[in-house]
Amino acid sequence: MDFKSSDTITGPSQEEALPHTATAAVKIVIVGGFGVGKTTMVGSVSEIRPLTTEETMTQAGIGVDDNYGSESKTATTVAMDFGRISLSEELVLYLFGTPGQERFWFLWNGLFEGALGAVVLIDTRRLEVSFDVIGRLEERGVPFVVAVNDFPDAPHHSMDTLRRALDLDEVVPMVKCDARQRASSRDTLLTLMRYLHSLTVARV
Ligand SMILES: Nc1nc2c(ncn2[C@@H]2O[C@H](COP(=O)(O)OP(=O)(O)OP(=O)(O)O)[C@@H](O)[C@H]2O)c(=O)[nH]1
Ligand SMILES: [Mg+2]
């Protein structure tokens, strides 16, 4: 069989190669209900071209899938998002975004496997879609931070009100976040890493 040079699998580009100084790799999951911005966050913050598994939302999903915001949203994640970010020369985070549509939630357990922590994205217009996600993380003992996405027509609530509505423990960090902005997504991940560190220190 002929093997054309164009078929050759090439390695990662210079920017995409893992820094040789990296000594610690951590798996983080980005979770939340349908359309809260998980794929957007992985894409905005990843230093490698993110892997996405988005499929077009069609009329076949009517009555089955959540179609909130479907006027502007045309695709939904059907398996996972994957990206990578180096937070320092030594520390690399591997990011896994979960699918938001309920019929793909069975994939969550696999995606949570081995995760050190999670970012829960919430949309204040639809807090109820976050309850299941938070419940599952608590069940599995995966520590998480809550990032409140600022959607244009979303009602404004204080962090205290949101904390009560979500029944969050007072130690769980809450931050505002614009998943479209790299700096904001990065700050959210730094908050998570600081929180994970504080939990480790508290345990010693
Ligand atoms: N205003 C605002 N819009 C956002 C933000 N994050 C995401 N969006 C928009 O919200 C829409 C949905 O974002 P996605 O990233 O596809 O959401 P998702 O959570 O991956 O959706 P599913 O995979 O279908 O559950 C997109 O049009 C984004 O541009 C944010 O922080 N602020
Ligand atoms: Mg998605």
PDB file of C-alpha atoms and ligand atoms in Angstrom:
ATOM      1  CA  MET A   1       0.000   0.000   0.000  1.00  0.00           C
ATOM      2  CA  ASP A   2       1.298   3.413  -0.947  1.00  0.00           C
ATOM      3  CA  PHE A   3       1.966   5.816   1.811  1.00  0.00           C
ATOM      4  CA  LYS A   4       1.905   9.434   0.690  1.00  0.00           C
ATOM      5  CA  SER A   5       3.966  11.935   2.604  1.00  0.00           C
ATOM      6  CA  SER A   6       0.809  14.019   3.165  1.00  0.00           C
ATOM      7  CA  ASP A   7      -0.579  11.065   5.173  1.00  0.00           C
ATOM      8  CA  THR A   8       2.267  11.221   7.644  1.00  0.00           C
ATOM      9  CA  ILE A   9       1.114  12.023  11.146  1.00  0.00           C
ATOM     10  CA  THR A  10       3.058  15.038  12.317  1.00  0.00           C
ATOM     11  CA  GLY A  11       3.883  15.826  15.931  1.00  0.00           C
ATOM     12  CA  PRO A  12       2.598  18.835  17.851  1.00  0.00           C
ATOM     13  CA  SER A  13       3.726  22.290  16.724  1.00  0.00           C
ATOM     14  CA  GLN A  14       6.271  24.164  18.818  1.00  0.00           C
ATOM     15  CA  GLU A  15       3.534  26.070  20.704  1.00  0.00           C
ATOM     16  CA  GLU A  16       1.494  22.940  21.270  1.00  0.00           C
ATOM     17  CA  ALA A  17       4.314  20.771  22.600  1.00  0.00           C
ATOM     18  CA  LEU A  18       4.219  20.137  26.347  1.00  0.00           C
ATOM     19  CA  PRO A  19       6.906  22.279  28.028  1.00  0.00           C
ATOM     20  CA  HIS A  20       9.818  20.040  29.043  1.00  0.00           C
ATOM     21  CA  THR A  21       9.756  21.695  32.491  1.00  0.00           C
ATOM     22  CA  ALA A  22       6.244  20.309  33.223  1.00  0.00           C
ATOM     23  CA  THR A  23       6.379  17.975  36.203  1.00  0.00           C
ATOM     24  CA  ALA A  24       2.757  17.829  37.367  1.00  0.00           C
ATOM     25  CA  ALA A  25      -0.368  17.194  35.324  1.00  0.00           C
ATOM     26  CA  VAL A  26      -3.824  17.586  36.785  1.00  0.00           C
ATOM     27  CA  LYS A  27      -7.206  16.633  35.356  1.00  0.00           C
ATOM     28  CA  ILE A  28      -9.930  19.261  35.785  1.00  0.00           C
ATOM     29  CA  VAL A  29     -13.539  18.994  34.607  1.00  0.00           C
ATOM     30  CA  ILE A  30     -15.642  21.919  33.426  1.00  0.00           C
ATOM     31  CA  VAL A  31     -19.243  21.121  34.196  1.00  0.00           C
ATOM     32  CA  GLY A  32     -22.689  22.705  34.179  1.00  0.00           C
ATOM     33  CA  GLY A  33     -26.093  22.460  32.571  1.00  0.00           C
ATOM     34  CA  PHE A  34     -26.937  22.936  28.926  1.00  0.00           C
ATOM     35  CA  GLY A  35     -25.450  25.991  27.215  1.00  0.00           C
ATOM     36  CA  VAL A  36     -23.748  27.559  30.232  1.00  0.00           C
ATOM     37  CA  GLY A  37     -20.446  28.057  28.384  1.00  0.00           C
ATOM     38  CA  LYS A  38     -18.363  24.916  29.024  1.00  0.00           C
ATOM     39  CA  THR A  39     -17.084  24.550  25.454  1.00  0.00           C
ATOM     40  CA  THR A  40     -16.484  28.308  25.344  1.00  0.00           C
ATOM     41  CA  MET A  41     -14.347  28.163  28.496  1.00  0.00           C
ATOM     42  CA  VAL A  42     -12.196  25.233  27.330  1.00  0.00           C
ATOM     43  CA  GLY A  43     -11.730  26.990  23.973  1.00  0.00           C
ATOM     44  CA  SER A  44     -10.875  30.413  25.405  1.00  0.00           C
ATOM     45  CA  VAL A  45      -8.259  29.172  27.832  1.00  0.00           C
ATOM     46  CA  SER A  46      -6.641  26.243  26.044  1.00  0.00           C
ATOM     47  CA  GLU A  47      -3.123  26.707  24.707  1.00  0.00           C
ATOM     48  CA  ILE A  48      -3.585  23.850  22.258  1.00  0.00           C
ATOM     49  CA  ARG A  49      -6.304  23.714  19.634  1.00  0.00           C
ATOM     50  CA  PRO A  50      -9.187  22.334  21.713  1.00  0.00           C
ATOM     51  CA  LEU A  51     -10.834  19.082  20.811  1.00  0.00           C
ATOM     52  CA  THR A  52     -14.582  19.580  20.604  1.00  0.00           C
ATOM     53  CA  THR A  53     -17.349  17.125  19.820  1.00  0.00           C
ATOM     54  CA  GLU A  54     -20.126  19.522  18.906  1.00  0.00           C
ATOM     55  CA  GLU A  55     -23.022  18.460  16.733  1.00  0.00           C
ATOM     56  CA  THR A  56     -25.655  20.608  15.106  1.00  0.00           C
ATOM     57  CA  MET A  57     -28.900  20.862  17.043  1.00  0.00           C
ATOM     58  CA  THR A  58     -31.707  19.799  14.728  1.00  0.00           C
ATOM     59  CA  GLN A  59     -35.476  19.648  14.930  1.00  0.00           C
ATOM     60  CA  ALA A  60     -35.153  15.977  15.942  1.00  0.00           C
ATOM     61  CA  GLY A  61     -34.127  17.202  19.389  1.00  0.00           C
ATOM     62  CA  ILE A  62     -37.357  19.100  20.006  1.00  0.00           C
ATOM     63  CA  GLY A  63     -39.101  17.710  23.056  1.00  0.00           C
ATOM     64  CA  VAL A  64     -35.995  15.679  23.995  1.00  0.00           C
ATOM     65  CA  ASP A  65     -33.213  18.224  24.353  1.00  0.00           C
ATOM     66  CA  ASP A  66     -33.077  21.445  26.301  1.00  0.00           C
ATOM     67  CA  ASN A  67     -33.351  24.148  23.641  1.00  0.00           C
ATOM     68  CA  TYR A  68     -32.895  27.199  25.862  1.00  0.00           C
ATOM     69  CA  GLY A  69     -31.182  29.913  23.832  1.00  0.00           C
ATOM     70  CA  SER A  70     -31.534  27.914  20.631  1.00  0.00           C
ATOM     71  CA  GLU A  71     -32.149  31.108  18.652  1.00  0.00           C
ATOM     72  CA  SER A  72     -28.439  31.839  19.019  1.00  0.00           C
ATOM     73  CA  LYS A  73     -27.088  28.375  19.839  1.00  0.00           C
ATOM     74  CA  THR A  74     -26.911  25.898  17.006  1.00  0.00           C
ATOM     75  CA  ALA A  75     -24.532  23.213  18.304  1.00  0.00           C
ATOM     76  CA  THR A  76     -24.238  21.136  21.456  1.00  0.00           C
ATOM     77  CA  THR A  77     -21.474  18.948  22.914  1.00  0.00           C
ATOM     78  CA  VAL A  78     -22.204  15.255  22.494  1.00  0.00           C
ATOM     79  CA  ALA A  79     -19.169  13.691  24.172  1.00  0.00           C
ATOM     80  CA  MET A  80     -16.621  16.088  25.633  1.00  0.00           C
ATOM     81  CA  ASP A  81     -14.312  19.049  25.130  1.00  0.00           C
ATOM     82  CA  PHE A  82     -10.603  18.725  25.722  1.00  0.00           C
ATOM     83  CA  GLY A  83      -7.934  21.365  26.189  1.00  0.00           C
ATOM     84  CA  ARG A  84      -4.706  22.079  28.025  1.00  0.00           C
ATOM     85  CA  ILE A  85      -3.251  25.028  29.919  1.00  0.00           C
ATOM     86  CA  SER A  86       0.089  25.448  31.683  1.00  0.00           C
ATOM     87  CA  LEU A  87      -0.435  27.483  34.839  1.00  0.00           C
ATOM     88  CA  SER A  88       3.281  27.601  35.520  1.00  0.00           C
ATOM     89  CA  GLU A  89       6.400  26.055  34.050  1.00  0.00           C
ATOM     90  CA  GLU A  90       5.780  22.944  36.132  1.00  0.00           C
ATOM     91  CA  LEU A  91       1.990  22.668  36.403  1.00  0.00           C
ATOM     92  CA  VAL A  92      -0.198  21.626  33.485  1.00  0.00           C
ATOM     93  CA  LEU A  93      -3.972  21.302  33.630  1.00  0.00           C
ATOM     94  CA  TYR A  94      -5.859  18.974  31.308  1.00  0.00           C
ATOM     95  CA  LEU A  95      -9.366  20.318  30.875  1.00  0.00           C
ATOM     96  CA  PHE A  96     -12.383  18.146  30.120  1.00  0.00           C
ATOM     97  CA  GLY A  97     -15.691  19.853  29.345  1.00  0.00           C
ATOM     98  CA  THR A  98     -18.793  17.728  29.860  1.00  0.00           C
ATOM     99  CA  PRO A  99     -21.877  17.540  27.620  1.00  0.00           C
ATOM    100  CA  GLY A 100     -24.839  19.559  28.928  1.00  0.00           C
ATOM    101  CA  GLN A 101     -27.778  17.776  27.307  1.00  0.00           C
ATOM    102  CA  GLU A 102     -29.389  15.374  29.770  1.00  0.00           C
ATOM    103  CA  ARG A 103     -29.305  12.396  27.374  1.00  0.00           C
ATOM    104  CA  PHE A 104     -25.471  12.475  27.477  1.00  0.00           C
ATOM    105  CA  TRP A 105     -25.119  12.753  31.246  1.00  0.00           C
ATOM    106  CA  PHE A 106     -24.238   9.042  31.495  1.00  0.00           C
ATOM    107  CA  LEU A 107     -20.792  10.118  30.208  1.00  0.00           C
ATOM    108  CA  TRP A 108     -20.140  12.260  33.265  1.00  0.00           C
ATOM    109  CA  ASN A 109     -18.991   9.403  35.487  1.00  0.00           C
ATOM    110  CA  GLY A 110     -16.211   8.487  33.080  1.00  0.00           C
ATOM    111  CA  LEU A 111     -15.195  12.114  32.685  1.00  0.00           C
ATOM    112  CA  PHE A 112     -15.103  12.648  36.475  1.00  0.00           C
ATOM    113  CA  GLU A 113     -12.775   9.640  36.885  1.00  0.00           C
ATOM    114  CA  GLY A 114      -9.417  10.821  38.236  1.00  0.00           C
ATOM    115  CA  ALA A 115     -10.434  14.503  38.254  1.00  0.00           C
ATOM    116  CA  LEU A 116      -8.787  16.501  41.000  1.00  0.00           C
ATOM    117  CA  GLY A 117     -11.323  19.317  40.842  1.00  0.00           C
ATOM    118  CA  ALA A 118     -14.097  20.948  38.854  1.00  0.00           C
ATOM    119  CA  VAL A 119     -15.388  24.305  37.694  1.00  0.00           C
ATOM    120  CA  VAL A 120     -19.190  24.513  37.811  1.00  0.00           C
ATOM    121  CA  LEU A 121     -20.413  27.170  35.394  1.00  0.00           C
ATOM    122  CA  ILE A 122     -23.798  28.627  36.244  1.00  0.00           C
ATOM    123  CA  ASP A 123     -26.269  30.786  34.391  1.00  0.00           C
ATOM    124  CA  THR A 124     -28.405  32.813  36.827  1.00  0.00           C
ATOM    125  CA  ARG A 125     -31.366  32.590  34.437  1.00  0.00           C
ATOM    126  CA  ARG A 126     -31.460  28.815  34.980  1.00  0.00           C
ATOM    127  CA  LEU A 127     -30.010  27.875  38.343  1.00  0.00           C
ATOM    128  CA  GLU A 128     -31.991  24.642  38.425  1.00  0.00           C
ATOM    129  CA  VAL A 129     -29.839  23.078  35.672  1.00  0.00           C
ATOM    130  CA  SER A 130     -26.885  23.237  38.078  1.00  0.00           C
ATOM    131  CA  PHE A 131     -28.438  21.273  40.931  1.00  0.00           C
ATOM    132  CA  ASP A 132     -27.772  17.816  39.438  1.00  0.00           C
ATOM    133  CA  VAL A 133     -24.214  18.700  38.524  1.00  0.00           C
ATOM    134  CA  ILE A 134     -23.380  19.951  42.017  1.00  0.00           C
ATOM    135  CA  GLY A 135     -25.106  16.931  43.591  1.00  0.00           C
ATOM    136  CA  ARG A 136     -23.036  14.522  41.487  1.00  0.00           C
ATOM    137  CA  LEU A 137     -19.756  16.262  42.352  1.00  0.00           C
ATOM    138  CA  GLU A 138     -20.631  16.211  46.059  1.00  0.00           C
ATOM    139  CA  GLU A 139     -21.542  12.510  45.835  1.00  0.00           C
ATOM    140  CA  ARG A 140     -18.200  11.688  44.233  1.00  0.00           C
ATOM    141  CA  GLY A 141     -16.233  13.967  46.562  1.00  0.00           C
ATOM    142  CA  VAL A 142     -14.800  16.085  43.726  1.00  0.00           C
ATOM    143  CA  PRO A 143     -13.987  19.591  45.085  1.00  0.00           C
ATOM    144  CA  PHE A 144     -15.295  22.422  42.938  1.00  0.00           C
ATOM    145  CA  VAL A 145     -15.562  26.187  42.523  1.00  0.00           C
ATOM    146  CA  VAL A 146     -18.652  27.905  41.155  1.00  0.00           C
ATOM    147  CA  ALA A 147     -18.213  30.393  38.306  1.00  0.00           C
ATOM    148  CA  VAL A 148     -21.149  32.698  37.632  1.00  0.00           C
ATOM    149  CA  ASN A 149     -21.356  33.500  33.926  1.00  0.00           C
ATOM    150  CA  ASP A 150     -22.550  36.969  33.075  1.00  0.00           C
ATOM    151  CA  PHE A 151     -25.155  36.543  30.338  1.00  0.00           C
ATOM    152  CA  PRO A 152     -26.596  39.850  29.050  1.00  0.00           C
ATOM    153  CA  ASP A 153     -30.198  39.486  30.227  1.00  0.00           C
ATOM    154  CA  ALA A 154     -29.404  37.415  33.320  1.00  0.00           C
ATOM    155  CA  PRO A 155     -30.903  38.597  36.621  1.00  0.00           C
ATOM    156  CA  HIS A 156     -28.331  39.965  39.046  1.00  0.00           C
ATOM    157  CA  HIS A 157     -28.102  38.267  42.443  1.00  0.00           C
ATOM    158  CA  SER A 158     -25.506  38.715  45.144  1.00  0.00           C
ATOM    159  CA  MET A 159     -23.046  35.863  45.652  1.00  0.00           C
ATOM    160  CA  ASP A 160     -24.629  35.252  49.085  1.00  0.00           C
ATOM    161  CA  THR A 161     -28.076  34.843  47.550  1.00  0.00           C
ATOM    162  CA  LEU A 162     -26.706  32.467  44.921  1.00  0.00           C
ATOM    163  CA  ARG A 163     -24.800  30.513  47.567  1.00  0.00           C
ATOM    164  CA  ARG A 164     -28.025  30.021  49.521  1.00  0.00           C
ATOM    165  CA  ALA A 165     -30.043  29.153  46.416  1.00  0.00           C
ATOM    166  CA  LEU A 166     -27.482  26.515  45.428  1.00  0.00           C
ATOM    167  CA  ASP A 167     -27.142  25.353  49.044  1.00  0.00           C
ATOM    168  CA  LEU A 168     -23.348  25.644  48.851  1.00  0.00           C
ATOM    169  CA  ASP A 169     -21.019  25.135  51.747  1.00  0.00           C
ATOM    170  CA  GLU A 170     -19.438  28.438  52.802  1.00  0.00           C
ATOM    171  CA  VAL A 171     -15.938  27.219  51.940  1.00  0.00           C
ATOM    172  CA  VAL A 172     -16.796  26.682  48.257  1.00  0.00           C
ATOM    173  CA  PRO A 173     -15.282  29.609  46.310  1.00  0.00           C
ATOM    174  CA  MET A 174     -17.586  31.584  44.012  1.00  0.00           C
ATOM    175  CA  VAL A 175     -16.302  33.857  41.254  1.00  0.00           C
ATOM    176  CA  LYS A 176     -17.752  35.907  38.425  1.00  0.00           C
ATOM    177  CA  CYS A 177     -16.559  34.745  35.055  1.00  0.00           C
ATOM    178  CA  ASP A 178     -16.842  35.537  31.387  1.00  0.00           C
ATOM    179  CA  ALA A 179     -16.025  32.215  29.749  1.00  0.00           C
ATOM    180  CA  ARG A 180     -15.321  34.005  26.449  1.00  0.00           C
ATOM    181  CA  GLN A 181     -12.364  35.835  27.990  1.00  0.00           C
ATOM    182  CA  ARG A 182      -9.118  33.922  28.375  1.00  0.00           C
ATOM    183  CA  ALA A 183      -8.005  35.968  31.418  1.00  0.00           C
ATOM    184  CA  SER A 184     -11.313  35.465  33.204  1.00  0.00           C
ATOM    185  CA  SER A 185     -11.332  31.705  32.533  1.00  0.00           C
ATOM    186  CA  ARG A 186      -7.708  31.471  33.656  1.00  0.00           C
ATOM    187  CA  ASP A 187      -8.495  33.358  36.905  1.00  0.00           C
ATOM    188  CA  THR A 188     -11.302  30.886  37.579  1.00  0.00           C
ATOM    189  CA  LEU A 189      -8.888  27.972  37.176  1.00  0.00           C
ATOM    190  CA  LEU A 190      -6.373  29.684  39.461  1.00  0.00           C
ATOM    191  CA  THR A 191      -9.111  30.080  42.098  1.00  0.00           C
ATOM    192  CA  LEU A 192      -9.797  26.348  41.799  1.00  0.00           C
ATOM    193  CA  MET A 193      -6.106  25.463  42.151  1.00  0.00           C
ATOM    194  CA  ARG A 194      -5.750  27.709  45.224  1.00  0.00           C
ATOM    195  CA  TYR A 195      -8.824  26.051  46.726  1.00  0.00           C
ATOM    196  CA  LEU A 196      -7.460  22.546  46.042  1.00  0.00           C
ATOM    197  CA  HIS A 197      -4.186  23.590  47.627  1.00  0.00           C
ATOM    198  CA  SER A 198      -5.970  24.916  50.738  1.00  0.00           C
ATOM    199  CA  LEU A 199      -7.835  21.604  51.083  1.00  0.00           C
ATOM    200  CA  THR A 200      -4.568  19.663  50.890  1.00  0.00           C
ATOM    201  CA  VAL A 201      -2.938  21.909  53.496  1.00  0.00           C
ATOM    202  CA  ALA A 202      -5.983  21.556  55.788  1.00  0.00           C
ATOM    203  CA  ARG A 203      -5.743  17.758  55.554  1.00  0.00           C
ATOM    204  CA  VAL A 204      -2.080  17.575  56.618  1.00  0.00           C
TER     205      VAL A 204
HETATM  206  N1  LIG B   1     -22.390  36.615  27.712  1.00  0.00           N
HETATM  207  C1  LIG B   1     -21.755  35.472  27.800  1.00  0.00           C
HETATM  208  N2  LIG B   1     -21.989  34.520  26.862  1.00  0.00           N
HETATM  209  C2  LIG B   1     -21.337  33.351  26.976  1.00  0.00           C
HETATM  210  C3  LIG B   1     -20.446  33.094  28.033  1.00  0.00           C
HETATM  211  N3  LIG B   1     -19.988  31.816  27.897  1.00  0.00           N
HETATM  212  C4  LIG B   1     -20.564  31.313  26.792  1.00  0.00           C
HETATM  213  N4  LIG B   1     -21.367  32.228  26.221  1.00  0.00           N
HETATM  214  C5  LIG B   1     -22.184  32.022  25.029  1.00  0.00           C
HETATM  215  O1  LIG B   1     -23.153  31.043  25.350  1.00  0.00           O
HETATM  216  C6  LIG B   1     -23.379  30.151  24.259  1.00  0.00           C
HETATM  217  C7  LIG B   1     -23.271  28.709  24.693  1.00  0.00           C
HETATM  218  O2  LIG B   1     -21.937  28.402  24.956  1.00  0.00           O
HETATM  219  P1  LIG B   1     -21.323  26.908  24.874  1.00  0.00           P
HETATM  220  O3  LIG B   1     -19.890  27.078  25.228  1.00  0.00           O
HETATM  221  O4  LIG B   1     -21.680  26.224  23.624  1.00  0.00           O
HETATM  222  O5  LIG B   1     -22.096  26.194  26.064  1.00  0.00           O
HETATM  223  P2  LIG B   1     -21.947  24.681  26.554  1.00  0.00           P
HETATM  224  O6  LIG B   1     -22.111  24.722  28.034  1.00  0.00           O
HETATM  225  O7  LIG B   1     -20.719  24.066  26.035  1.00  0.00           O
HETATM  226  O8  LIG B   1     -23.224  24.006  25.879  1.00  0.00           O
HETATM  227  P3  LIG B   1     -23.593  22.423  25.768  1.00  0.00           P
HETATM  228  O9  LIG B   1     -22.358  21.694  25.403  1.00  0.00           O
HETATM  229  O10 LIG B   1     -24.618  22.395  24.666  1.00  0.00           O
HETATM  230  O11 LIG B   1     -24.162  22.041  27.081  1.00  0.00           O
HETATM  231  C8  LIG B   1     -22.391  30.573  23.171  1.00  0.00           C
HETATM  232  O12 LIG B   1     -23.105  31.356  22.240  1.00  0.00           O
HETATM  233  C9  LIG B   1     -21.372  31.426  23.899  1.00  0.00           C
HETATM  234  O13 LIG B   1     -20.819  32.448  23.096  1.00  0.00           O
HETATM  235  C10 LIG B   1     -20.217  34.135  29.003  1.00  0.00           C
HETATM  236  O14 LIG B   1     -19.455  33.984  29.963  1.00  0.00           O
HETATM  237  N5  LIG B   1     -20.901  35.295  28.833  1.00  0.00           N
HETATM  238 MG    MG B   2     -20.477  22.334  24.987  1.00  0.00          MG
END
